[in-house]
Short mmCIF file of C-alpha atoms in Angstrom, two decimals:
data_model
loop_
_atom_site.label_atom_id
_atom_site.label_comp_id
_atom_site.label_asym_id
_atom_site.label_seq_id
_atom_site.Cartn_x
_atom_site.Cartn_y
_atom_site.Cartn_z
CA UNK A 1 -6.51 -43.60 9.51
CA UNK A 2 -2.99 -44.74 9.72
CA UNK A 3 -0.33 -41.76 10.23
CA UNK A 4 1.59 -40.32 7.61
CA UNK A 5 4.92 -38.78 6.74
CA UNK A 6 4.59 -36.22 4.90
CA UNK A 7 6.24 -36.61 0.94
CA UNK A 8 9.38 -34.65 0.32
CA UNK A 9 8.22 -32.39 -2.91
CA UNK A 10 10.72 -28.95 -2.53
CA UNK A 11 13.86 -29.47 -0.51
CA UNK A 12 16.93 -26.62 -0.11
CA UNK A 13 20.42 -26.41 0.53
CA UNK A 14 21.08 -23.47 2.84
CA UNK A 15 24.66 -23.59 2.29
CA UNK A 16 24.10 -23.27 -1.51
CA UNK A 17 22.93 -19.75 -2.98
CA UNK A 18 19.37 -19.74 -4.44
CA UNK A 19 20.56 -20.17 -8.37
CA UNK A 20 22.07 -23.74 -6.84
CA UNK A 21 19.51 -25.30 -5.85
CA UNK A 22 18.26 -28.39 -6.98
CA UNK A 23 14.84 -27.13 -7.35
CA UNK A 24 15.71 -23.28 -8.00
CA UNK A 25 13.20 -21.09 -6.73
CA UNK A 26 12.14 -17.84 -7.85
CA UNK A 27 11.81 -13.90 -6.83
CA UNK A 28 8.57 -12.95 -9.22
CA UNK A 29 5.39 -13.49 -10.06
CA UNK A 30 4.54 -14.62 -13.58
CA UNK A 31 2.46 -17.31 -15.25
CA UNK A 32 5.07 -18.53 -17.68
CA UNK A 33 7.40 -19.55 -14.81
CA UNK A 34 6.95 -23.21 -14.80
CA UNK A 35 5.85 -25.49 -12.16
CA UNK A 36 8.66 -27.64 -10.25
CA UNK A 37 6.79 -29.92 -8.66
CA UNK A 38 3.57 -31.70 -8.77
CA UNK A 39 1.01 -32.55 -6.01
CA UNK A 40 -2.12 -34.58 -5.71
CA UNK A 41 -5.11 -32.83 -3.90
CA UNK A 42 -5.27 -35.01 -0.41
CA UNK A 43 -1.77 -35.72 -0.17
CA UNK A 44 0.59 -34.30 2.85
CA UNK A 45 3.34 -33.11 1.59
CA UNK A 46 6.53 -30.91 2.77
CA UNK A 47 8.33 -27.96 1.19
CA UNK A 48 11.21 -26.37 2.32
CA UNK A 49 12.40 -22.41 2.06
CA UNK A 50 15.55 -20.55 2.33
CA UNK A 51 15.15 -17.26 3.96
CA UNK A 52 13.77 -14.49 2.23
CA UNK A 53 16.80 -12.75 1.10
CA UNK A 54 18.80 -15.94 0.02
CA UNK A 55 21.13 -16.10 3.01
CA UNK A 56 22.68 -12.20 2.62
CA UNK A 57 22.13 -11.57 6.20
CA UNK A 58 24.46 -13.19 8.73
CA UNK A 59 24.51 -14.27 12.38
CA UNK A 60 27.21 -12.11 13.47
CA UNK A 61 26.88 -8.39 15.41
CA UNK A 62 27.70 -6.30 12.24
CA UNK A 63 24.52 -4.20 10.48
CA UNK A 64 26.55 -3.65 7.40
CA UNK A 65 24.84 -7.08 5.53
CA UNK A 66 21.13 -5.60 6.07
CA UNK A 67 22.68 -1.81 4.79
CA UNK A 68 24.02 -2.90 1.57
CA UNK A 69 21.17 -5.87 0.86
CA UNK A 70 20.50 -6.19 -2.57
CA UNK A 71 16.67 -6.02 -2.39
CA UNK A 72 16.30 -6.79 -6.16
CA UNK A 73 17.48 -10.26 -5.20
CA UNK A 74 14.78 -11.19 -2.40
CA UNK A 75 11.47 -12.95 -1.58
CA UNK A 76 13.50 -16.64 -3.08
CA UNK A 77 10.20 -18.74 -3.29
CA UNK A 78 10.00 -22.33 -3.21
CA UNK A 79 7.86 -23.59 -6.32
CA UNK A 80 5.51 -22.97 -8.35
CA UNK A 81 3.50 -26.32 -7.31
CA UNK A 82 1.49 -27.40 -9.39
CA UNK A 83 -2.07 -28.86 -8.16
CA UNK A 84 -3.86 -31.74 -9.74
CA UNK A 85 -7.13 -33.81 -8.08
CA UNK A 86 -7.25 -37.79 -7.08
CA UNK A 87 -8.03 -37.55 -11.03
CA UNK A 88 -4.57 -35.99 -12.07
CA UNK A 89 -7.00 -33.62 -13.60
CA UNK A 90 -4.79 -29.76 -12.71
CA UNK A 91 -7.00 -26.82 -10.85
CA UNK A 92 -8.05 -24.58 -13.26
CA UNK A 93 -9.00 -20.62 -13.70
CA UNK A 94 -11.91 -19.42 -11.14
CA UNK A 95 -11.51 -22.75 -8.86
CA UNK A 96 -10.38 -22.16 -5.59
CA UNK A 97 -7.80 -24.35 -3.99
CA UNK A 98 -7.51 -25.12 -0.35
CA UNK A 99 -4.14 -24.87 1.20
CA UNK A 100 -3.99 -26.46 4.67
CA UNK A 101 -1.21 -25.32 6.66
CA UNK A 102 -0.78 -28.33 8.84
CA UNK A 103 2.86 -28.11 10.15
CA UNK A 104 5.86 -25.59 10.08
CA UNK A 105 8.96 -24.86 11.57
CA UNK A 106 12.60 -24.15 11.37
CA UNK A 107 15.06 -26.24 9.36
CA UNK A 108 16.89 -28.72 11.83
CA UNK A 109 20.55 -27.40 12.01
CA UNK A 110 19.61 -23.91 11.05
CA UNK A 111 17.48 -22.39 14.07
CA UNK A 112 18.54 -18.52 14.57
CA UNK A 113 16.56 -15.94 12.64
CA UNK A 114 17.32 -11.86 12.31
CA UNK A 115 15.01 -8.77 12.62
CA UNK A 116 16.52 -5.55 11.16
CA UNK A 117 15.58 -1.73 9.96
CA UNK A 118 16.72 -0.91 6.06
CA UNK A 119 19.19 1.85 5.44
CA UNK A 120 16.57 4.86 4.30
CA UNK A 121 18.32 4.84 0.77
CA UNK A 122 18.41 1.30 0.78
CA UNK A 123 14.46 0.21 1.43
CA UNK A 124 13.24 2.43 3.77
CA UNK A 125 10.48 1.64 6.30
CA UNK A 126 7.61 2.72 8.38
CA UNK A 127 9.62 4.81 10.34
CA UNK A 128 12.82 5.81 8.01
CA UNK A 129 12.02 8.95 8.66
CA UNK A 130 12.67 8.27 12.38
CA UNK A 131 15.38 5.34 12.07
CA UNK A 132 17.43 6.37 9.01
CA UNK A 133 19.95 3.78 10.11
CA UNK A 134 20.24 0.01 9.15
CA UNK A 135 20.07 -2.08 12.33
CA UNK A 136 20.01 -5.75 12.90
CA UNK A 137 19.15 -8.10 16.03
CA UNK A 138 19.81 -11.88 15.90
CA UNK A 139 17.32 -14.27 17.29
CA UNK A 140 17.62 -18.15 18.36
CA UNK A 141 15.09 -20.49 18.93
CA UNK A 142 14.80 -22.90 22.06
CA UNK A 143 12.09 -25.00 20.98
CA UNK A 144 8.61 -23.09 20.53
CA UNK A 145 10.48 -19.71 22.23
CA UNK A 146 12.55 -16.85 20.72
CA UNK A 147 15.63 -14.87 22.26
CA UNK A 148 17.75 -12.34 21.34
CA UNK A 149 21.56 -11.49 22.51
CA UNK A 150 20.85 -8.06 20.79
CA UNK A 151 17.44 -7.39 22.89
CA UNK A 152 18.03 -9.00 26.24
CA UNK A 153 15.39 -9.42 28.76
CA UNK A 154 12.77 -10.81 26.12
CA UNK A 155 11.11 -13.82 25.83
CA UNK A 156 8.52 -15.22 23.94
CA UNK A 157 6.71 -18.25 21.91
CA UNK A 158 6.69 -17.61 18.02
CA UNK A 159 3.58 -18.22 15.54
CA UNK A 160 5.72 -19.40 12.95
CA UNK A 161 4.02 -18.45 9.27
CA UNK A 162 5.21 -18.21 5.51
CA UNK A 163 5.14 -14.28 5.01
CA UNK A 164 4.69 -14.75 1.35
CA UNK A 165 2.59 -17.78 0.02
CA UNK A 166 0.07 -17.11 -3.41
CA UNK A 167 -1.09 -18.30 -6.71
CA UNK A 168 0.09 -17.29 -10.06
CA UNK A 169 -0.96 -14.80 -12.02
CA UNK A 170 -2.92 -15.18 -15.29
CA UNK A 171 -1.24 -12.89 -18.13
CA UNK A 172 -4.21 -10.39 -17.95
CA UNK A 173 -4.52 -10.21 -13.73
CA UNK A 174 -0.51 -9.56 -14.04
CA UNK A 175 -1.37 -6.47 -16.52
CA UNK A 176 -3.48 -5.02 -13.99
CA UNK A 177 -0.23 -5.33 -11.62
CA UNK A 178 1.54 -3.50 -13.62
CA UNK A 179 -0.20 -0.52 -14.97
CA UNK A 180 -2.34 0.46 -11.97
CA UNK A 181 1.16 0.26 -9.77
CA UNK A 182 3.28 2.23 -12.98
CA UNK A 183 0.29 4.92 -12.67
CA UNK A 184 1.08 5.24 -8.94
CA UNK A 185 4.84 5.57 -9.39
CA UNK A 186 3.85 7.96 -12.11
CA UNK A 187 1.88 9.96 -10.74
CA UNK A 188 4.88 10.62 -8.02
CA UNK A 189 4.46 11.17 -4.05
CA UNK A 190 2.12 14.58 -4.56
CA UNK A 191 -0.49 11.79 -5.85
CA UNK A 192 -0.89 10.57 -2.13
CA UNK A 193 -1.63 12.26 0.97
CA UNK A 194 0.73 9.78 2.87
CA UNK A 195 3.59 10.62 0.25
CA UNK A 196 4.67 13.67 3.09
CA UNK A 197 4.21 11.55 5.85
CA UNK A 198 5.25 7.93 5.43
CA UNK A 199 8.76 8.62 4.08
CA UNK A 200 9.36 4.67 2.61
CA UNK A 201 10.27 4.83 -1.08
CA UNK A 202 9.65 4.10 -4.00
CA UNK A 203 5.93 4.05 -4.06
CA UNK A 204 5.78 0.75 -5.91
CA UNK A 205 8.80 -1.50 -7.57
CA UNK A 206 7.45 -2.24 -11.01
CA UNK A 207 9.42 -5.30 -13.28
CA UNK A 208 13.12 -5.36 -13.05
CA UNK A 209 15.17 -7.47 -14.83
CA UNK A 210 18.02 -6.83 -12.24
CA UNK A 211 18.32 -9.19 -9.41
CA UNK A 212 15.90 -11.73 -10.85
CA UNK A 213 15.41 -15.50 -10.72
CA UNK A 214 12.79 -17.32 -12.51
CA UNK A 215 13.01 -20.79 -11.66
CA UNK A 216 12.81 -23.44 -14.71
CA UNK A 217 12.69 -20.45 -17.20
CA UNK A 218 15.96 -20.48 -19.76
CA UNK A 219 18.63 -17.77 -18.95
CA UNK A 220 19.94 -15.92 -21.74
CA UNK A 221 16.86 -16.73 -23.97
CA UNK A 222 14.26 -14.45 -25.21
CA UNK A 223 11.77 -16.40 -23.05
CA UNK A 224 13.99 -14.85 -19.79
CA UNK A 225 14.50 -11.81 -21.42
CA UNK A 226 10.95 -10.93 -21.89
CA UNK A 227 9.38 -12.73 -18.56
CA UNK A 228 12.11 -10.62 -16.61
CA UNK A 229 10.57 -7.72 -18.17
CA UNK A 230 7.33 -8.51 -17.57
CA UNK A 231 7.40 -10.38 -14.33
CA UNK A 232 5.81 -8.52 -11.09
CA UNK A 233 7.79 -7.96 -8.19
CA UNK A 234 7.08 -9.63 -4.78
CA UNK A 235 7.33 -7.00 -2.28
CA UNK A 236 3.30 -6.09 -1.94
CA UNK A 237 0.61 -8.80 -1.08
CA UNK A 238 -2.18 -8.62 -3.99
CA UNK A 239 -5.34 -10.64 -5.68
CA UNK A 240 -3.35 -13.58 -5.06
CA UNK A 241 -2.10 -13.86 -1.56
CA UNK A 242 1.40 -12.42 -1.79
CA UNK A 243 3.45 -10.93 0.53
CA UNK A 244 0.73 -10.28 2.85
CA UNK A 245 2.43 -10.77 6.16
CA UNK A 246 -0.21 -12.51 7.92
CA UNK A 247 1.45 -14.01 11.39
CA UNK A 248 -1.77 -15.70 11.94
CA UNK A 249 -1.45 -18.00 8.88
CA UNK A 250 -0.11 -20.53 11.08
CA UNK A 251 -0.13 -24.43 12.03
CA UNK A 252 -4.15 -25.72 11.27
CA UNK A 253 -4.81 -22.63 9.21
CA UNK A 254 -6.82 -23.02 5.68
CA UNK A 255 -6.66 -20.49 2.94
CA UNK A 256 -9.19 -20.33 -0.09
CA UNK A 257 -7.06 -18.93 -2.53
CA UNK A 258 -8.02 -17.83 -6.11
CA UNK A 259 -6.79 -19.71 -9.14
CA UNK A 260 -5.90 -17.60 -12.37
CA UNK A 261 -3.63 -20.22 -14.55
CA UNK A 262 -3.69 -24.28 -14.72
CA UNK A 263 -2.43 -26.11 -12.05
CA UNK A 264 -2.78 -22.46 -9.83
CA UNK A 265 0.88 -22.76 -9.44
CA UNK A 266 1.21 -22.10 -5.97
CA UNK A 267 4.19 -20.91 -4.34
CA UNK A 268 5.97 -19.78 -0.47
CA UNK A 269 8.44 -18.81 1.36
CA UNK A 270 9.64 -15.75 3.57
CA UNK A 271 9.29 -17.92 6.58
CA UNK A 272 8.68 -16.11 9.93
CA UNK A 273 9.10 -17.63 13.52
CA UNK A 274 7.37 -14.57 14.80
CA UNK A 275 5.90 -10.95 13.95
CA UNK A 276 3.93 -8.39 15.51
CA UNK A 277 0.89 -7.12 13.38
CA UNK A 278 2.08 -4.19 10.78
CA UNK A 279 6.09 -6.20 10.36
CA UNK A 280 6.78 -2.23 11.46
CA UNK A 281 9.86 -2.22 10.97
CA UNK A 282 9.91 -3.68 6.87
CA UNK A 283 12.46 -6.45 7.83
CA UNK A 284 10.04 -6.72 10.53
CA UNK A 285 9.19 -10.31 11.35
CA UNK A 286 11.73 -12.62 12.69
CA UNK A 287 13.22 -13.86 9.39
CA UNK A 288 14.56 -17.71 8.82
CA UNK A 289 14.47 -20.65 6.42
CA UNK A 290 12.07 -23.47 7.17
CA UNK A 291 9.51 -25.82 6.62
CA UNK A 292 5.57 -25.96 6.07
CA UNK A 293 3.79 -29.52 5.26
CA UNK A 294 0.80 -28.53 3.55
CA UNK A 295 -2.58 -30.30 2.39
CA UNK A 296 -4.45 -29.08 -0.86
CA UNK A 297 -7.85 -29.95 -2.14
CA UNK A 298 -9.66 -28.07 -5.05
CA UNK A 299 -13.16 -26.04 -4.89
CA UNK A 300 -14.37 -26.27 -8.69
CA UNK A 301 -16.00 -23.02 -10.02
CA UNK A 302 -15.31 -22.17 -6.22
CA UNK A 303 -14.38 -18.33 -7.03
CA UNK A 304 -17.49 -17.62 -8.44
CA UNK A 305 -18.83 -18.83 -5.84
CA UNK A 306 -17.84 -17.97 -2.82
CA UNK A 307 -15.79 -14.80 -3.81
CA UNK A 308 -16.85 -11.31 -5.28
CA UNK A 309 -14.99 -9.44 -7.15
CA UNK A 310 -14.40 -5.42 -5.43
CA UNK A 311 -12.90 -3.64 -8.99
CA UNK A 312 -14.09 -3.92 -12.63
CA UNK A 313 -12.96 -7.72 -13.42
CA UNK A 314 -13.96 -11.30 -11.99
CA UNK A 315 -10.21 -10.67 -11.03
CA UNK A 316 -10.45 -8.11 -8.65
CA UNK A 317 -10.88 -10.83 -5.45
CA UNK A 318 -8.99 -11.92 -2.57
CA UNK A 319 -7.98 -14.95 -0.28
CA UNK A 320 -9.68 -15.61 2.65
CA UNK A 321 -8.98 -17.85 5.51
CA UNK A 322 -9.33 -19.87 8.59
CA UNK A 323 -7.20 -19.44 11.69
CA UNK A 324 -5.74 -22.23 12.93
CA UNK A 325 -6.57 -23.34 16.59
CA UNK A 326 -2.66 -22.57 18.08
CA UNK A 327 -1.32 -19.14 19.15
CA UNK A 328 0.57 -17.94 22.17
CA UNK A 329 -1.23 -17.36 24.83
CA UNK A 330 -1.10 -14.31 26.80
CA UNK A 331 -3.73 -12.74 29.10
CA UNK A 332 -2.46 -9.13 30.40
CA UNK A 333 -1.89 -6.29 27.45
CA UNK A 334 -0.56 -3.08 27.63
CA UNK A 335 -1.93 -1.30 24.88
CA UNK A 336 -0.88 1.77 22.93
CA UNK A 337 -3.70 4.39 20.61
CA UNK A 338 -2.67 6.50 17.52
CA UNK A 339 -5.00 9.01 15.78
CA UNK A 340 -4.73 10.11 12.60
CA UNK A 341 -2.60 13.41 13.12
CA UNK A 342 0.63 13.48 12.40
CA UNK A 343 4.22 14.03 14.20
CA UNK A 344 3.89 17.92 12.68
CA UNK A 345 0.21 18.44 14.26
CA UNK A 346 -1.87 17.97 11.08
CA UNK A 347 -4.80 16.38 10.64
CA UNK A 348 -5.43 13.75 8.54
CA UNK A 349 -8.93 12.49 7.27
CA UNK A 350 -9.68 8.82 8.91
CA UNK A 351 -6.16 7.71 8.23
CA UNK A 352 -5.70 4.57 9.82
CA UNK A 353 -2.03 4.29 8.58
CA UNK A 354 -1.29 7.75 10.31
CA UNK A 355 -2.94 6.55 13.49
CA UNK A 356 -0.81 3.24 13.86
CA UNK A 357 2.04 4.89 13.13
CA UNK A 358 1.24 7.22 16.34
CA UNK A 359 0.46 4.11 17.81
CA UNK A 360 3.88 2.49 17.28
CA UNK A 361 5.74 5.74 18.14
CA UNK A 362 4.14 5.65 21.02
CA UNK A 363 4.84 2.43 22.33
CA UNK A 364 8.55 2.77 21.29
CA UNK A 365 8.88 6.08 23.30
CA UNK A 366 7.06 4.45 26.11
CA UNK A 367 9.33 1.03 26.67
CA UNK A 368 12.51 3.02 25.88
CA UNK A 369 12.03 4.25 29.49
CA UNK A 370 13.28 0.89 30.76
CA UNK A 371 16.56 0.24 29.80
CA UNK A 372 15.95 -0.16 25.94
CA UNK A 373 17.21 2.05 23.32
CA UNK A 374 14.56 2.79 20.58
CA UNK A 375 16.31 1.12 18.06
CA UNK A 376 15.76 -2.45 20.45
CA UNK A 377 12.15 -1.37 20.91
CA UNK A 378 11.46 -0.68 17.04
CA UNK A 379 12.72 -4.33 16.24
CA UNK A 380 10.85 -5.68 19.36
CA UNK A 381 7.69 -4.28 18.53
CA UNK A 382 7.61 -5.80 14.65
CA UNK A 383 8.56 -9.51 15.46
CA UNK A 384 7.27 -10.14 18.84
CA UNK A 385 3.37 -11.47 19.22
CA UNK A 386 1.72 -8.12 19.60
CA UNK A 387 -1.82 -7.26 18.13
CA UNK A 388 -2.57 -4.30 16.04
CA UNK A 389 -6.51 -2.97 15.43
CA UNK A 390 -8.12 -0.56 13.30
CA UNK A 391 -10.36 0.27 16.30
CA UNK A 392 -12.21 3.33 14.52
CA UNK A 393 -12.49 4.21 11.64
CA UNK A 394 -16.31 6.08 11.47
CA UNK A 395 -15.43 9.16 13.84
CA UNK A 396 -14.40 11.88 11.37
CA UNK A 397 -11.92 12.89 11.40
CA UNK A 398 -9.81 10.79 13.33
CA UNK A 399 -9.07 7.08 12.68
CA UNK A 400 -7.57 5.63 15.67
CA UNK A 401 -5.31 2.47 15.93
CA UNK A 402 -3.89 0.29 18.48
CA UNK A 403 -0.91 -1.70 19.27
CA UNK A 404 -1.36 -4.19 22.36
CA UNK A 405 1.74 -5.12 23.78
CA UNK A 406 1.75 -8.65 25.82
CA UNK A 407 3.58 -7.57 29.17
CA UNK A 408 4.84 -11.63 30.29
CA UNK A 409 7.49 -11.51 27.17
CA UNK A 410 9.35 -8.83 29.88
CA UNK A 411 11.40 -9.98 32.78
CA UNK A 412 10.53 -7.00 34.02
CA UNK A 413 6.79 -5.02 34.97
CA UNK A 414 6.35 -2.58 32.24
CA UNK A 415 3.08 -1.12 33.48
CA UNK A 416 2.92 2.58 34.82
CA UNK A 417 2.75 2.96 38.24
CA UNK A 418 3.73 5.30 41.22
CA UNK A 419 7.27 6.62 41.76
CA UNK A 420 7.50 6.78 38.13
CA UNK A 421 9.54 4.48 35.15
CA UNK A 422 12.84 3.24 36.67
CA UNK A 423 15.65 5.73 37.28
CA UNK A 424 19.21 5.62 38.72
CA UNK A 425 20.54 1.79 40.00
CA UNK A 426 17.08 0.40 39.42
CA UNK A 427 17.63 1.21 35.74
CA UNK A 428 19.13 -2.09 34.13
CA UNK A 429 20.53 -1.37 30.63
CA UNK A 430 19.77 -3.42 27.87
CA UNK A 431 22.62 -3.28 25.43
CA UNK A 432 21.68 -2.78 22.05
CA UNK A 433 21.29 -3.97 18.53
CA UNK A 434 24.04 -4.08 15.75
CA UNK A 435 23.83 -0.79 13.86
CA UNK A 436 25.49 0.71 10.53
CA UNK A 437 25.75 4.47 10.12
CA UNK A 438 23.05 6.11 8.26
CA UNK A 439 25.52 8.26 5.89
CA UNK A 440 22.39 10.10 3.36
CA UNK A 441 21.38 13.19 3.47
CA UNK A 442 17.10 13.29 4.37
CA UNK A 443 16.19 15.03 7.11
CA UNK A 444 14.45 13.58 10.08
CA UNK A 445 11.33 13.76 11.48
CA UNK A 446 11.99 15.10 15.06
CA UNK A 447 9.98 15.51 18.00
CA UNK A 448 8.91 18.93 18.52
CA UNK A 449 7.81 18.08 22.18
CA UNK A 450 11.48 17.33 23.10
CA UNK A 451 13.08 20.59 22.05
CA UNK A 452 15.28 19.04 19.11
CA UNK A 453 16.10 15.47 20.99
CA UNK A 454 13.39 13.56 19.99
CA UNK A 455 15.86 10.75 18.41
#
């Protein structure tokens, strides 16, 4: 078989804002957005992304652009697509359709990315609690490898990934959105155990007309009035794919995803060149526009099939995938454990997101003792190649996660050994990243253990 270039379907502007784009894209999910493309099942084809917040953030040294994001205007995804066989006949409800992810990268001319922390009023985190402050560290890319002037003294290869990629919604999957995540915001923080614990607010973002684009759908029309209204937001990953954050959907990977409306209506973007497991840090992953050429074929009848539902509709199901046969490679970990009590002492019952959050505290506490401020470390740790595990979760009552650390992206040996961490002139300094004052009023979560100075 002869090779082939792949067909041009989606291309962006990144000088242009997202609303100028030839092809605009959109920030929601909703079935009445229409498609703005068209591709045959078999055929390569290439679609290109602006970054996930439609160019706010800037390659400069200033924090201020990630503290005052608008986060009503982000997640700018490239489609919908819509899918038709060799027959030009479209996928349809309960097929599945097979997205191979067969190449992706940077845009040429535009190959820097950012990692940063949100203000704690303005998106939160993992940690807020810990890092109220908005932070930002610019990346560049030398081929397959990732640098950063901001967190000097690391270096390593990127699995580049679309954070966000999915399927429509079909008007009764994107009801079940919306009331089970109104109930939750409802029901207010006392509803959850985590609510005193992991301080990132709010508990869900439910339909907001604010900030939105909807692609090929009519401004100032009822149709954009009432889709705006309607139309889910994309922070959380769900029955579709979504914002799911998965670094290892990567080059050679195949996803099965469900299809809820003709044509399934697939869409992407959030392009990462790199991200640790968990994106810890929210705007975690290294963040840039790019490129993914992209095969699709359709399963017919193929969620029945092959996927069960887990909740009271044929709805309730979920991608699955293959992982592609490219990764880093690294052979020596240093690796981190969290249990599932808390930064007061409290136990928690088999809570695995209380464990990897004393997983990741660890780690950062640990590699600050090298010339690293914690800030450096907290961006490190969610956009560098490191592996997260639920390793128990059957030992009541303590879950207990992980967070492997691969030791070659150092230039120096982070390992403990005797004499101690480096002190004095073997201490190098590693600068540190571009921060904005945190200027709220929550309190901090502080670490008894170091009378008052834990941050």
């Amino acid at each position: 078989m002869p090779p082939r270039t792949p067909i041009p379907l989606i291309k962006v502007d990144v000088k242009k804002a997202p609303w100028e784009q030839n092809q605009k894209p959109h920030n929601r999910w909703h079935p009445d957005i229409p498609p703005v493309a068209e591709a045959k099942a078999g055929d390569l084809f290439r679609v290109e992304t602006i970054d996930w917040t439609g160019g706010q953030i800037k390659d400069d040294d200033s924090a201020e652009d990630v503290k005052h994001v608008d986060l009503s205007r982000c997640h700018y995804l490239s489609g919908p697509i819509r899918i038709v066989d060799d027959q030009g006949i479209p996928a349809q409800p309960g097929d599945l359709l097979v997205v191979e992810l067969c190449n992706l990268g940077p845009l040429p001319g535009d190959e820097w990315g950012y990692t940063g922390t949100f203000d704690r009023d303005n998106g939160g985190g993992f940690l807020t609690d810990h890092f109220p402050e908005a932070t930002k560290a610019i990346w560049y890319f030398d081929g397959i490898y990732a640098s950063s002037r901001h967190i000097p003294g690391v270096r390593f290869a990127g699995l580049i990934h679309p954070g966000l990629i999915g399927t429509a919604p079909s008007h009764e999957l994107l009801k079940i959105w919306n009331d089970r995540e109104r109930a939750l915001v409802e029901g207010g923080e006392g509803s959850t155990t985590l609510g005193g614990v992991l301080h990132t607010r709010p508990l869900a973002l439910l339909p907001e007309p604010k900030g939105a684009l909807l692609g090929g759908v009519p401004t100032d029309t009822p149709d954009w009035a009432r889709v705006s209204g309607e139309a889910a937001r994309t922070i959380p990953g769900r029955e579709n794919g979504g914002n799911c954050d998965i670094k290892n959907l990567s080059r050679g990977c195949r996803v099965y995803f469900p299809v809820f409306v003709e044509g399934a209506n697939l869409s992407m973007g959030d392009m990462h060149f790199s991200q640790g497991d968990g994106e810890v840090s929210f705007c975690g992953a290294i963040e840039m526009s790019g490129f993914l050429d992209l095969k699709c074929e359709i399963i017919r009848g193929g969620m029945e099939q092959y996927l069960t539902p887990m909740g009271p509709t044929k709805l309730h199901v979920h991608p699955i995938f293959e992982i592609g046969p490219l990764e880093p490679r690294y052979s020596e970990w240093l690796v981190f454990e969290g249990i599932s009590v808390d930064e007061t002492g409290r136990q928690h019952y088999l809570d695995a997101s209380v464990a990897y959050k004393r997983a990741v505290l660890n780690a950062i506490d640990y590699l600050a003792k090298f010339g690293y401020t914690k800030q450096q470390v907290y961006l490190l740790l969610s956009c560098c190649p490191c592996e997260g595990r639920i390793s128990g979760i059957v030992d009541v009552p303590n879950a207990v996660a992980t967070l492997a650390i691969p030791v070659a992206i150092f230039d120096q040996d982070v390992r403990p050994k005797p004499g101690g961490p480096p002190v004095g002139p073997r201490l190098l300094r590693r600068g540190d990243v571009a921060k904005a004052t945190y200027e709220g009023s929550k309190t901090l979560t502080i670490n008894a253990c170091m009378c008052g100075g834990g941050h």
